Coordinates of C-alpha atoms and ligand atoms in Angstrom, one line a residue:
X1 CA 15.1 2.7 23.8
X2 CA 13.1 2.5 27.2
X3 CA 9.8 1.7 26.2
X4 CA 8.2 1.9 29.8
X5 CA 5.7 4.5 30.5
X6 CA 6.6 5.9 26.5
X7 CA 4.0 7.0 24.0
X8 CA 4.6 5.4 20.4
X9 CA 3.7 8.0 18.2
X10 CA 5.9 7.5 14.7
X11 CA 8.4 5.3 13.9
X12 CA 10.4 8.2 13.5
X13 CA 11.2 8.7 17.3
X14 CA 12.7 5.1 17.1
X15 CA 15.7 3.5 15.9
X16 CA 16.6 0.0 14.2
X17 CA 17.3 -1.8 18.0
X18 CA 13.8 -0.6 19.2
X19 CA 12.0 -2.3 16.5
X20 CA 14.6 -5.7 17.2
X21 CA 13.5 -5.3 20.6
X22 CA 9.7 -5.5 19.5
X23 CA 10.1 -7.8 17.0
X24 CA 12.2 -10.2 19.8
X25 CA 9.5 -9.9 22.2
X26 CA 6.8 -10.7 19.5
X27 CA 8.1 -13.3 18.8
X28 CA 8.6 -14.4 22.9
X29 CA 4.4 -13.7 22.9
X30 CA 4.0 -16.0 19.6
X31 CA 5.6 -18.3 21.4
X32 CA 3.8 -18.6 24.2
X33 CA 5.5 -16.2 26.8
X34 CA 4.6 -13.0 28.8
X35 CA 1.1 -15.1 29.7
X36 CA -1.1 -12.5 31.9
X37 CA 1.4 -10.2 31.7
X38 CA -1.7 -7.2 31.4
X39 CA -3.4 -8.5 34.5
X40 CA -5.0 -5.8 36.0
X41 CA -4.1 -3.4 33.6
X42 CA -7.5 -1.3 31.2
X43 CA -6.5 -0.1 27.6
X44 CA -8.5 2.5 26.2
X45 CA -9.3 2.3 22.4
X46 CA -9.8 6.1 21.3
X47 CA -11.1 5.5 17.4
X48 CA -11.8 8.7 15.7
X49 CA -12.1 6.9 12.8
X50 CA -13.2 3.7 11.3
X51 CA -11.3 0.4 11.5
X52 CA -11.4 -3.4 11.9
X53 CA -7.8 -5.0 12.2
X54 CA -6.4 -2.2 14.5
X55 CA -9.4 -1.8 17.2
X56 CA -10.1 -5.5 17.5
X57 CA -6.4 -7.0 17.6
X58 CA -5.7 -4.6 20.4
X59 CA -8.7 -5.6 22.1
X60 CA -8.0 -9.2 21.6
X61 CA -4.1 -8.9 22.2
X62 CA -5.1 -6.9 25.5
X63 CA -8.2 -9.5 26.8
X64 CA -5.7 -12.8 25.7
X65 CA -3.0 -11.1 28.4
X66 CA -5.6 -11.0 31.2
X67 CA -6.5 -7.2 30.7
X68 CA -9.7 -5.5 30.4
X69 CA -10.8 -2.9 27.1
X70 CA -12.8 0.3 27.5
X71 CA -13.4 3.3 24.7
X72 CA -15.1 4.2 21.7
X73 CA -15.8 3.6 18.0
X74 CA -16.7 6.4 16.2
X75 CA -17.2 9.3 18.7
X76 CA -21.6 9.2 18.3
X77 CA -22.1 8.1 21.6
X78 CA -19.2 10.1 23.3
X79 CA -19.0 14.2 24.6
X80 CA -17.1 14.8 20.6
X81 CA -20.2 15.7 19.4
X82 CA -21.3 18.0 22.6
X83 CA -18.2 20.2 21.2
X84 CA -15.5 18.6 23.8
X85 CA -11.8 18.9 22.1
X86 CA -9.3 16.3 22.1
X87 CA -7.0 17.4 24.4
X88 CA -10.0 17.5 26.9
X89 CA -11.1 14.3 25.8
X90 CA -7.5 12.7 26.2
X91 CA -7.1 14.3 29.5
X92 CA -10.2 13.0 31.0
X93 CA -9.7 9.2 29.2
X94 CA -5.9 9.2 30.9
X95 CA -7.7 9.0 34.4
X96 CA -9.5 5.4 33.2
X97 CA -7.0 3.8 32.0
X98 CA -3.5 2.5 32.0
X99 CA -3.0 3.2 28.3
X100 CA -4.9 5.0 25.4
X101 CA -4.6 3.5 21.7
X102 CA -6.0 6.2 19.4
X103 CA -6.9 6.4 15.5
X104 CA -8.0 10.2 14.8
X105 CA -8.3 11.2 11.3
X106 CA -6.1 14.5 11.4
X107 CA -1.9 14.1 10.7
X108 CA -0.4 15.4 14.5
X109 CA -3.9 14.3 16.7
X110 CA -2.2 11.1 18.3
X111 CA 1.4 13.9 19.1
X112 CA -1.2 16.0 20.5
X113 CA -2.9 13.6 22.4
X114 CA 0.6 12.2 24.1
X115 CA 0.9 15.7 25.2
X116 CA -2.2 15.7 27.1
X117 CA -2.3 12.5 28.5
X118 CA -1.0 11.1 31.8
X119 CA -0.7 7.7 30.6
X120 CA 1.1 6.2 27.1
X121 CA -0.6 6.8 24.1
X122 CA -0.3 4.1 21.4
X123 CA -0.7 6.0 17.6
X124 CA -3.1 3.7 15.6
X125 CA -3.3 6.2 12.6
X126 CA -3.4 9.8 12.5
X127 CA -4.2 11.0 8.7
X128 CA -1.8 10.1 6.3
X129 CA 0.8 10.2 8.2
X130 CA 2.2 7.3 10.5
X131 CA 1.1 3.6 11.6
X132 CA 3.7 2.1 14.0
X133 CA 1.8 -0.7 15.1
X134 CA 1.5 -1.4 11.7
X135 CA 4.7 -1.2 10.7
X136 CA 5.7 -3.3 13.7
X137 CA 3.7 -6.3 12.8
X138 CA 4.1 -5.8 9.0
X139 CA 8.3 -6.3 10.2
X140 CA 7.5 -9.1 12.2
X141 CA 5.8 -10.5 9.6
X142 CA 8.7 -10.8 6.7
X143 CA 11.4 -11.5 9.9
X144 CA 9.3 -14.7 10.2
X145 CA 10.2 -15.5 6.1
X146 CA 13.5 -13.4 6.2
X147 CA 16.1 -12.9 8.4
X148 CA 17.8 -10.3 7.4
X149 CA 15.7 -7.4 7.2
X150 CA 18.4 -5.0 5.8
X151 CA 19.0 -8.0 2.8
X152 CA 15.1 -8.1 1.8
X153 CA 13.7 -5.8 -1.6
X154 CA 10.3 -4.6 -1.0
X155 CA 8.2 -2.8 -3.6
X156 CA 5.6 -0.8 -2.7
X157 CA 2.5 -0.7 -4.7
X158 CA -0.6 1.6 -5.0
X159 CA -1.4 4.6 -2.9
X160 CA 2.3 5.8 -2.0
X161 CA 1.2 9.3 -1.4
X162 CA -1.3 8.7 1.3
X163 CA -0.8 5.8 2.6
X164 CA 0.2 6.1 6.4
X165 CA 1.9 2.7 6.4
X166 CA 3.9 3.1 3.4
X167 CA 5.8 6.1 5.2
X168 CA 6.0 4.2 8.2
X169 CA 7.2 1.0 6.8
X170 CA 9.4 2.4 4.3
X171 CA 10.9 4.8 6.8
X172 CA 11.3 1.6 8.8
X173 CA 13.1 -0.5 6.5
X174 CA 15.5 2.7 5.6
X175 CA 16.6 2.3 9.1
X176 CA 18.2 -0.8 7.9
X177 CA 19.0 0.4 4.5
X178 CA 17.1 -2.1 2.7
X179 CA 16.7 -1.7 -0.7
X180 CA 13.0 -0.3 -2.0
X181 CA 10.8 0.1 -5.2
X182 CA 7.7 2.8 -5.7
X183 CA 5.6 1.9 -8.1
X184 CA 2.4 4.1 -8.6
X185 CA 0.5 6.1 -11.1
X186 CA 2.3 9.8 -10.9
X187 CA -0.4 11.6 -8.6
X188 CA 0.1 8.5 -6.0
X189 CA 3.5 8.7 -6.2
X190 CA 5.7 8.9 -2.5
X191 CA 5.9 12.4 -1.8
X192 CA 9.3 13.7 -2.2
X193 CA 10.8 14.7 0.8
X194 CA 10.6 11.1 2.0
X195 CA 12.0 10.1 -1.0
X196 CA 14.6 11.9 -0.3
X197 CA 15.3 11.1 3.7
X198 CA 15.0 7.3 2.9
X199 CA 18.2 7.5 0.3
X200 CA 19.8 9.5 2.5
X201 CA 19.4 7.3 5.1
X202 CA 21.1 5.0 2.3
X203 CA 18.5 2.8 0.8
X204 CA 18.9 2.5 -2.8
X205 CA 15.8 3.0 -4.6
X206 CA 13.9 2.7 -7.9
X207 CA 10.3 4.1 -9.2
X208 CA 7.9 3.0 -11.6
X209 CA 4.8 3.9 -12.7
X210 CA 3.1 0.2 -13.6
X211 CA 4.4 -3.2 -12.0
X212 CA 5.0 -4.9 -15.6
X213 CA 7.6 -1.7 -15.9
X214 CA 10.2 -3.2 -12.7
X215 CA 13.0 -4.4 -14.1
X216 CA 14.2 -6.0 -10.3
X217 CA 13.6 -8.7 -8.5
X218 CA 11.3 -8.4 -5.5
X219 CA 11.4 -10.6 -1.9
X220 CA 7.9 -8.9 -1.3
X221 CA 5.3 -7.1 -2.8
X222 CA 3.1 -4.8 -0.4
X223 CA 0.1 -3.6 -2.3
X224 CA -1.7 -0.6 -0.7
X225 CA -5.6 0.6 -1.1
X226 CA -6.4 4.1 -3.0
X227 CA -7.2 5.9 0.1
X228 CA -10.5 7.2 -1.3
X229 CA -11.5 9.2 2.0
X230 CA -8.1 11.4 1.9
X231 CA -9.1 12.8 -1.4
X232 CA -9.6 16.3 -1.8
X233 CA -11.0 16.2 -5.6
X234 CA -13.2 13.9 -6.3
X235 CA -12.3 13.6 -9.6
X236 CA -8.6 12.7 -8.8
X237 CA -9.7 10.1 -7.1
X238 CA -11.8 8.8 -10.0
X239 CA -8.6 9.2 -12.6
X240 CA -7.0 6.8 -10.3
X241 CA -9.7 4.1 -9.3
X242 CA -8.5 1.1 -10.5
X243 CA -5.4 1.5 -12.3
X244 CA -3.6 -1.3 -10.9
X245 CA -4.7 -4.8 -9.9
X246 CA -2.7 -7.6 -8.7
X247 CA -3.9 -11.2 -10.2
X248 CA -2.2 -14.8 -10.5
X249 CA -0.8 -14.0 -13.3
X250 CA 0.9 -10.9 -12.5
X251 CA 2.4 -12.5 -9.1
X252 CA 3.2 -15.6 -11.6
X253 CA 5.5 -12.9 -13.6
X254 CA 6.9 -11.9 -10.5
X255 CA 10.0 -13.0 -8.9
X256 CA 9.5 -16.6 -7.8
X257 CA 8.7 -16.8 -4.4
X258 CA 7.6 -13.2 -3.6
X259 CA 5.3 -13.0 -0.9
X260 CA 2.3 -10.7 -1.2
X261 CA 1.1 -8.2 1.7
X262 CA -1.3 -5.7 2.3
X263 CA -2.0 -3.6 5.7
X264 CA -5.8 -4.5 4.6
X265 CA -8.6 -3.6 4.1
X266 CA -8.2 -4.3 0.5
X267 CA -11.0 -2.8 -2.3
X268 CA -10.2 -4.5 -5.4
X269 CA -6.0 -4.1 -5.7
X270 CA -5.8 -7.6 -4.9
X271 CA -7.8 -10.7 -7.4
X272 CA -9.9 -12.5 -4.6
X273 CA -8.1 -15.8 -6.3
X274 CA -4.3 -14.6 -5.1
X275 CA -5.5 -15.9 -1.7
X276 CA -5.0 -19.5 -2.5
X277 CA -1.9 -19.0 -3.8
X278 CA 1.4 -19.3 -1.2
X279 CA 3.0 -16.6 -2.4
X280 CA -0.3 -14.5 -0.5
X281 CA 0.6 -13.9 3.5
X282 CA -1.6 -10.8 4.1
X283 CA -4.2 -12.5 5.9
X284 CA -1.4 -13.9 8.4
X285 CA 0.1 -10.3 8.4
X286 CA -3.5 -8.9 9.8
X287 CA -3.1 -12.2 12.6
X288 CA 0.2 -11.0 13.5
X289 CA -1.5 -8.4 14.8
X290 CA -1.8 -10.1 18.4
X291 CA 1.4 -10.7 19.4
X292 CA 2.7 -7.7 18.0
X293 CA 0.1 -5.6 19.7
X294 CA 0.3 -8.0 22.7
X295 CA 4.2 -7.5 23.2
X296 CA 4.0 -3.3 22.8
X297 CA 1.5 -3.1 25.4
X298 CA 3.3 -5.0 27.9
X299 CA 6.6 -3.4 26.7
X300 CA 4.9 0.3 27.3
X301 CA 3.4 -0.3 30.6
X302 CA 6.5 -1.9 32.1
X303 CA 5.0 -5.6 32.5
X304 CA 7.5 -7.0 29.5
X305 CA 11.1 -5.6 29.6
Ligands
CP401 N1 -4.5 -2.2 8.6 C1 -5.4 -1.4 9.3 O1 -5.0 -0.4 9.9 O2 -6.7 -1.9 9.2 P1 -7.9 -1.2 9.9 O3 -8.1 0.1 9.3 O4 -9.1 -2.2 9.7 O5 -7.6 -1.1 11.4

């Protein structure tokens, strides 16, 4: 894949060597390489919608590489709320900047706004739909404990049906055919047609409706928040609060060893007390953030090939 002067939109425009490549140059940035390597260059930060690990690692990632950060947080304070439309919005950023990173709550707004813009635009969550920067990092993240990503079992626990990067990861990881679990309550549960695409992509996989129900061992567990805010009915949401809740002891009654991540932020999925314990790396998966974020920019505006 060329990544210069390319939008990265979903992990499904990509394929397995792309996210090597990434994860090889992430790795490069951890490192210490690529120093400076967004001198001169201004990232815009487009966020729609609410977010802490996303907006500020690709601030940091961009201001540790020498460049400089300009956009918004919520859209109060911008021409959004004198009616302007996205496409006008995206149109008029594109001449300020040498990249856009946008979050927009609706599935499709980051396609749309790579379509209107003159410059790459990095997808940092559109709806429920994709989060390749997250996926990115969370990938870096087990390559650093496992080598093999097409060897590693991951289950996937919580909000499967809107969680953005659950599709993205588990889409991800079906590009190498690794093996996957589901486990949710019914009404959380991945949506089908995904499902579907990831076996036929040949990943073998299992569901379950409660983690004490898995009758497989696990290399890592990523726990997921109830997506509270994609809720329709109110009351779904409710039937759902709380119904699964990760603690020492249940890790303790996992597979020895797993290691426990979680895009963040977290409500109350994960015990506060799982933190101290080794098996716990989602802290360091949010950190991973930089050089992830750091080696994407500089792969999409040409300054790292
Ligand atoms: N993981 C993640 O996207 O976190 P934020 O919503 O805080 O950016």
């Amino acid at each position: 894949m060329k990544f210069k002067g390319q939008s990265i939109i979903s992990i499904r425009d990509m394929e397995k060597e792309a996210l090597l490549k990434i994860i090889e140059t992430a790795d490069a940035v951890k490192r210490g390489g690529h120093k400076g390597c967004l001198e001169g260059k201004v990232v815009s930060t487009a966020f729609f919608e609410p977010s802490t690990r996303t907006r500020f690692s690709f601030a940091s990632a961009t201001q540790y590489m020498g460049g400089k950060v300009i956009g918004f947080a919520g859209t109060a304070s911008t021409s959004v709320t004198k009616g302007e439309s996205l496409v006008d919005t995206i149109k008029t950023i594109s001449g300020y900047c040498d990249v856009i990173v946008i979050r927009h709550p609706v599935e499709g707004a980051a396609r749309l706004a790579s379509e209107a813009a003159t410059v790459p635009v990095i997808n940092a969550g559109d709806g429920a739909n994709q989060h390749p920067t997250q996926t990115f990092l969370d990938l870096f993240t087990m390559s650093e404990r496992f080598r093999d990503l097409s060897k590693i079992r991951v289950g996937f626990l919580g909000d499967l049906k809107y969680g953005r990067t659950v599709h993205s990861l588990a889409y991800a990881l079906a590009l190498f055919r690794a093996p996957m679990v589901f486990i949710a309550p019914e009404i959380l549960s991945m949506p089908g047609y995904l499902l579907e695409e990831i076996r036929e992509m040949g990943s073998e996989t299992r569901q379950f409706e409660a983690l004490c129900d898995i009758d497989v061992s696990l290399d890592v567990l990523y726990v997921t928040r109830i997506q509270k805010e994609r809720f329709g009915d109110m009351q779904e949401y409710e039937r759902v609060a709380g119904t699964y809740r990760v603690t020492p002891e249940t890790v303790r009654a996992l597979t020895e060893g797993v290691r426990i991540m979680h895009p963040l932020p977290r409500v109350d999925e994960i015990d506060v007390e799982v933190d101290a314990m080794e098996n716990a790396i989602y802290f360091e998966q949010a950190h991973n953030g930089i050089p992830v974020r750091q080696a994407i920019l500089g792969l999409v505006m040409g300054t790292i090939s």
